[in-house]
Coordinates of C-alpha atoms in Angstrom, one line a residue:
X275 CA 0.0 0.0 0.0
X276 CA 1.4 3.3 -0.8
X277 CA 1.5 6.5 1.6
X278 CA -1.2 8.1 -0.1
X279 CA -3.4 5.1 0.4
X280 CA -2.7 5.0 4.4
X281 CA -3.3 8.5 4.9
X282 CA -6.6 8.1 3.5
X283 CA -7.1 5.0 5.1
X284 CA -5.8 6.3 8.4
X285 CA -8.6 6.8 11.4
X286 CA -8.5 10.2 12.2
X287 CA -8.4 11.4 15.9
X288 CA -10.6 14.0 17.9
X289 CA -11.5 15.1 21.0
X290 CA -15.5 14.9 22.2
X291 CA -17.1 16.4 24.8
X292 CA -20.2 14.5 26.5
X293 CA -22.4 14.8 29.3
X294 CA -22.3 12.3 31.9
X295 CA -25.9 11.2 31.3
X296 CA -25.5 10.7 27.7
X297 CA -22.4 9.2 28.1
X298 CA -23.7 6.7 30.3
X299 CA -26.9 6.0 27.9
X300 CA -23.5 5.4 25.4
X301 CA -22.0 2.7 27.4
X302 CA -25.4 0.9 28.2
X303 CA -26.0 1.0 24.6
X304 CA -22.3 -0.1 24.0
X305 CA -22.5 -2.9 26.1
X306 CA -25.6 -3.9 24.8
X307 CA -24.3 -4.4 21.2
X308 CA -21.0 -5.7 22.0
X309 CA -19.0 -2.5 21.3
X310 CA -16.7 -0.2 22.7
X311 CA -18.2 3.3 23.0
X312 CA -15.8 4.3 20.4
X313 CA -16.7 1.6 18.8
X314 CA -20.5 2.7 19.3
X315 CA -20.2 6.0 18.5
X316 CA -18.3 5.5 15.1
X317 CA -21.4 2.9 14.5
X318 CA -23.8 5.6 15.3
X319 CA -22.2 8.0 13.2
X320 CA -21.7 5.5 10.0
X321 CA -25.6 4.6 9.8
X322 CA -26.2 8.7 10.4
X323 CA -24.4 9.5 7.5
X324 CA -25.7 6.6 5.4
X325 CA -29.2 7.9 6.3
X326 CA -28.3 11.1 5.1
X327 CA -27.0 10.0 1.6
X328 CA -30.3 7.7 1.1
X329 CA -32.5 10.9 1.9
X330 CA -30.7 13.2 -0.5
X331 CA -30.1 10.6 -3.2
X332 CA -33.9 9.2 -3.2
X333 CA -33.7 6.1 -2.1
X334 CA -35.8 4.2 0.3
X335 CA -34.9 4.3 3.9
X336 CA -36.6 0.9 4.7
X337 CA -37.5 2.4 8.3
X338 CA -40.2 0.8 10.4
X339 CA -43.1 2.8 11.4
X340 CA -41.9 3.5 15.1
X341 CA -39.0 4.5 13.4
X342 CA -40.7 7.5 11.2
X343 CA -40.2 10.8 12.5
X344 CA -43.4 12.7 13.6
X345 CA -44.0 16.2 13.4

């Protein structure tokens, strides 16, 4: 693999700031699923952004009813 490749490749870091209570709803959910909370958050982040291409590219977001949001 070639420098270029691994740069792009390459996990980038940051720092995030939580409250306690939703960090703990984090870790429950974590645990729950088998994850790290890194692991859970980069997860939660991945289907966000899928989401968000499906929406603005027109295809079906195969949600369940609960699921739908209400206004």
């Amino acid at each position: 693999m070639d420098e270029q490749n691994k740069k792009e490749k390459a996990k980038k870091q940051l720092l995030l700031r939580l409250s306690p209570g939703l960090w703990q709803e984090l870790a429950a959910w974590a645990e729950d699923d088998f994850r790290s909370i890194n692991g859970q958050i980069e997860y939660l982040l991945t289907e966000c952004v899928k989401k968000r291409k499906r929406r603005f590219s027109g295809e079906p977001d195969n949600q369940s009813p609960e699921e739908e949001p209400t206004d």
